[in-house]
């Protein structure tokens, strides 16, 4: 996933679904969806991007679950 536009597309489109749940659902399912998005989906997509760019090895992908570890790779994730 070296293409920056594709990466931005993959991280923003699911947010639309979360916001639609927030607007049209009458319970707190949107909150569960938001937590899944933040904790799992974004971590996996960030790991795949960093692996494609050669900034992170496959065995070190678990480190992205550590809070604020992504800040180390902020420039590579969003601007390369």
N, CA, C and O of each residue as an XYZ file, in Angstrom:
320
protein
N       0.844     -1.169      0.000
C       0.000      0.000      0.000
C       0.900      1.248      0.000
O       0.872      2.055      0.929
N       1.671      1.374     -1.033
C       2.561      2.519     -1.141
C       1.847      3.766     -1.627
O       2.348      4.875     -1.444
N       0.699      3.604     -2.236
C      -0.055      4.725     -2.770
C      -0.706      5.505     -1.623
O      -1.520      4.954     -0.882
N      -0.352      6.768     -1.478
C      -0.866      7.593     -0.385
C      -2.365      7.833     -0.522
O      -3.087      7.820      0.475
N      -2.845      8.053     -1.754
C      -4.270      8.282     -1.956
C      -5.089      7.058     -1.550
O      -6.133      7.196     -0.913
N      -4.627      5.872     -1.911
C      -5.315      4.646     -1.535
C      -5.348      4.485     -0.018
O      -6.365      4.080      0.545
N      -4.241      4.801      0.640
C      -4.190      4.710      2.096
C      -5.198      5.660      2.729
O      -5.946      5.261      3.621
N      -5.225      6.911      2.278
C      -6.177      7.882      2.826
C      -7.613      7.438      2.557
O      -8.491      7.629      3.399
N      -7.851      6.855      1.402
C      -9.185      6.359      1.076
C      -9.582      5.215      2.011
O     -10.716      5.167      2.487
N      -8.660      4.304      2.271
C      -8.949      3.160      3.140
C      -9.171      3.557      4.592
O      -9.877      2.854      5.315
N      -8.589      4.662      5.035
C      -8.800      5.038      6.434
C      -9.970      5.992      6.618
O     -10.447      6.150      7.742
N     -10.452      6.633      5.560
C     -11.566      7.570      5.731
C     -12.929      6.975      5.391
O     -13.929      7.369      5.992
N     -12.999      6.051      4.457
C     -14.298      5.485      4.055
C     -14.993      4.764      5.218
O     -16.194      4.968      5.397
N     -14.312      3.934      6.018
C     -15.012      3.296      7.143
C     -15.518      4.294      8.180
O     -16.487      4.013      8.885
N     -14.881      5.438      8.279
C     -15.375      6.457      9.210
C     -16.755      6.948      8.814
O     -17.557      7.303      9.677
N     -17.038      6.972      7.533
C     -18.370      7.370      7.076
C     -19.419      6.400      7.612
O     -20.508      6.813      8.013
N     -19.091      5.122      7.616
C     -20.009      4.133      8.173
C     -20.227      4.320      9.661
O     -21.344      4.160     10.155
N     -19.170      4.657     10.375
C     -19.302      4.910     11.815
C     -20.180      6.130     12.054
O     -21.027      6.114     12.948
N     -19.994      7.175     11.280
C     -20.808      8.375     11.470
C     -22.260      8.153     11.060
O     -23.166      8.745     11.648
N     -22.491      7.301     10.053
C     -23.871      6.961      9.709
C     -24.536      6.169     10.830
O     -25.715      6.375     11.120
N     -23.792      5.272     11.456
C     -24.328      4.566     12.614
C     -24.665      5.530     13.739
O     -25.684      5.384     14.414
N     -23.803      6.512     13.933
C     -24.027      7.478     14.997
C     -25.301      8.282     14.729
O     -26.046      8.602     15.656
N     -25.541      8.601     13.478
C     -26.690      9.428     13.147
C     -27.997      8.644     13.150
O     -29.013      9.149     13.628
N     -27.991      7.409     12.623
C     -29.237      6.683     12.420
C     -29.510      5.580     13.435
O     -30.646      5.115     13.525
N     -28.526      5.149     14.194
C     -28.759      4.100     15.183
C     -29.226      4.738     16.484
O     -28.756      5.809     16.870
N     -30.141      4.075     17.143
C     -30.679      4.627     18.385
C     -30.020      4.045     19.616
O     -30.455      4.308     20.738
N     -28.997      3.273     19.426
C     -28.263      2.722     20.553
C     -26.789      3.070     20.388
O     -26.435      3.923     19.575
N     -25.947      2.418     21.148
C     -24.534      2.780     21.151
C     -23.672      1.833     20.317
O     -22.498      1.630     20.627
N     -24.243      1.258     19.266
C     -23.450      0.413     18.374
C     -22.362      1.209     17.670
O     -21.304      0.667     17.350
N     -22.610      2.468     17.431
C     -21.607      3.305     16.775
C     -20.361      3.436     17.641
O     -19.253      3.554     17.118
N     -20.529      3.416     18.948
C     -19.382      3.529     19.845
C     -18.509      2.279     19.773
O     -17.281      2.367     19.788
N     -19.147      1.128     19.696
C     -18.401     -0.122     19.533
C     -17.672     -0.118     18.187
O     -16.511     -0.517     18.104
N     -18.355      0.332     17.143
C     -17.732      0.404     15.820
C     -16.550      1.370     15.816
O     -15.542      1.109     15.160
N     -16.663      2.470     16.534
C     -15.565      3.434     16.619
C     -14.357      2.831     17.327
O     -13.224      3.030     16.887
N     -14.576      2.108     18.402
C     -13.472      1.458     19.104
C     -12.806      0.387     18.241
O     -11.581      0.271     18.235
N     -13.599     -0.388     17.519
C     -13.027     -1.397     16.619
C     -12.209     -0.719     15.530
O     -11.129     -1.188     15.169
N     -12.732      0.387     15.008
C     -12.003      1.135     13.974
C     -10.668      1.640     14.504
O      -9.631      1.468     13.863
N     -10.700      2.251     15.657
C      -9.480      2.849     16.204
C      -8.478      1.789     16.649
O      -7.293      1.884     16.327
N      -8.934      0.798     17.374
C      -8.005     -0.158     17.969
C      -7.499     -1.220     16.998
O      -6.336     -1.617     17.072
N      -8.355     -1.686     16.089
C      -7.943     -2.791     15.237
C      -7.738     -2.390     13.780
O      -6.676     -2.641     13.211
N      -8.741     -1.774     13.176
C      -8.669     -1.473     11.749
C      -7.519     -0.531     11.424
O      -6.737     -0.798     10.512
N      -7.409      0.565     12.160
C      -6.336      1.520     11.878
C      -4.972      0.935     12.176
O      -4.007      1.228     11.469
N      -4.872      0.116     13.206
C      -3.589     -0.496     13.525
C      -3.144     -1.436     12.411
O      -1.969     -1.452     12.043
N      -4.066     -2.209     11.880
C      -3.722     -3.150     10.814
C      -3.382     -2.414      9.524
O      -2.415     -2.771      8.851
N      -4.165     -1.384      9.162
C      -3.860     -0.649      7.931
C      -2.548      0.114      8.054
O      -1.789      0.197      7.088
N      -2.273      0.671      9.226
C      -0.992      1.354      9.424
C       0.175      0.384      9.340
O       1.217      0.709      8.772
N       0.005     -0.795      9.899
C       1.068     -1.809      9.838
C       1.323     -2.238      8.400
O       2.474     -2.383      7.991
N       0.259     -2.440      7.633
C       0.437     -2.841      6.237
C       1.133     -1.758      5.431
O       1.972     -2.059      4.582
N       0.796     -0.506      5.686
C       1.452      0.594      4.966
C       2.933      0.683      5.330
O       3.782      0.830      4.451
N       3.239      0.595      6.608
C       4.630      0.688      7.027
C       5.454     -0.501      6.511
O       6.633     -0.347      6.195
N       4.846     -1.657      6.428
C       5.553     -2.811      5.864
C       5.804     -2.621      4.380
O       6.869     -2.978      3.876
N       4.826     -2.059      3.676
C       4.993     -1.828      2.237
C       6.066     -0.781      1.967
O       6.785     -0.864      0.971
N       6.169      0.191      2.845
C       7.188      1.225      2.682
C       8.562      0.772      3.170
O       9.558      1.453      2.928
N       8.625     -0.361      3.850
C       9.897     -0.863      4.356
C      10.328     -0.222      5.653
O      11.501     -0.305      6.018
N       9.421      0.409      6.352
C       9.753      1.079      7.617
C       9.549      0.183      8.828
O      10.031      0.486      9.920
N       8.828     -0.931      8.634
C       8.502     -1.814      9.746
C       8.559     -3.259      9.260
O       8.054     -3.580      8.184
N       9.167     -4.113     10.047
C       9.213     -5.533      9.705
C       7.916     -6.191     10.151
O       7.229     -5.689     11.040
N       7.587     -7.305      9.535
C       6.352     -8.008      9.835
C       6.246     -8.460     11.282
O       5.162     -8.451     11.864
N       7.370     -8.852     11.859
C       7.331     -9.342     13.241
C       7.194     -8.200     14.252
O       6.885     -8.449     15.418
N       7.416     -6.972     13.831
C       7.294     -5.825     14.730
C       5.954     -5.118     14.618
O       5.780     -4.044     15.194
N       5.008     -5.687     13.895
C       3.705     -5.054     13.708
C       2.928     -4.944     15.006
O       2.112     -4.035     15.154
N       3.156     -5.834     15.937
C       2.431     -5.804     17.205
C       2.733     -4.535     17.993
O       1.937     -4.133     18.841
N       3.852     -3.911     17.730
C       4.228     -2.702     18.471
C       3.287     -1.537     18.201
O       3.222     -0.596     18.993
N       2.568     -1.590     17.103
C       1.624     -0.516     16.808
C       0.427     -0.517     17.755
O      -0.311      0.466     17.818
N       0.227     -1.607     18.489
C      -0.827     -1.636     19.505
C      -0.416     -0.880     20.766
O      -1.255     -0.615     21.627
N       0.852     -0.534     20.883
C       1.322      0.274     22.011
C       0.876      1.710     21.778
O       1.099      2.259     20.700
N       0.243      2.328     22.783
C      -0.221      3.706     22.590
C       0.919      4.654     22.210
O       2.006      4.601     22.785
N       0.655      5.505     21.248
C       1.543      6.551     20.754
C       2.777      6.035     20.015
O       3.660      6.828     19.691
N       2.866      4.740     19.739
C       4.004      4.215     18.979
C       3.936      4.655     17.521
O       4.964      4.760     16.852
N       2.734      4.912     17.032
C       2.580      5.358     15.645
C       3.209      6.729     15.414
O       3.573      7.062     14.287
N       3.336      7.513     16.459
C       3.920      8.842     16.300
C       5.365      8.769     15.805
O       5.864      9.700     15.172
N       6.019      7.665     16.099
C       7.389      7.470     15.622
C       7.430      7.425     14.096
O       8.418      7.834     13.487
N       6.359      6.930     13.480
C       6.286      6.771     12.034
C       5.267      7.718     11.409
O       4.763      7.437     10.322
N       4.958      8.810     12.052
C       3.903      9.714     11.600
C       4.158     10.242     10.192
O       3.263     10.211      9.347
N       5.341     10.716      9.939
C       5.675     11.271      8.619
C       5.594     10.208      7.526
O       5.091     10.469      6.433
N       6.085      9.023      7.824
C       6.044      7.946      6.822
C       4.611      7.512      6.543
O       4.277      7.194      5.401
N       3.768      7.493      7.553
C       2.388      7.053      7.366
C       1.574      8.016      6.513
O       0.854      7.587      5.611
N       1.676      9.276      6.780
C       0.731     10.226      6.180
C       1.287     11.095      5.072
O       0.508     11.704      4.339
N       2.581     11.180      4.918
C       3.131     12.123      3.948
C       4.076     11.522      2.924
O       4.541     12.245      2.043
N       4.382     10.234      2.996
C       5.288      9.628      2.006
C       4.513      8.870      0.976
O       5.101      8.293      0.062
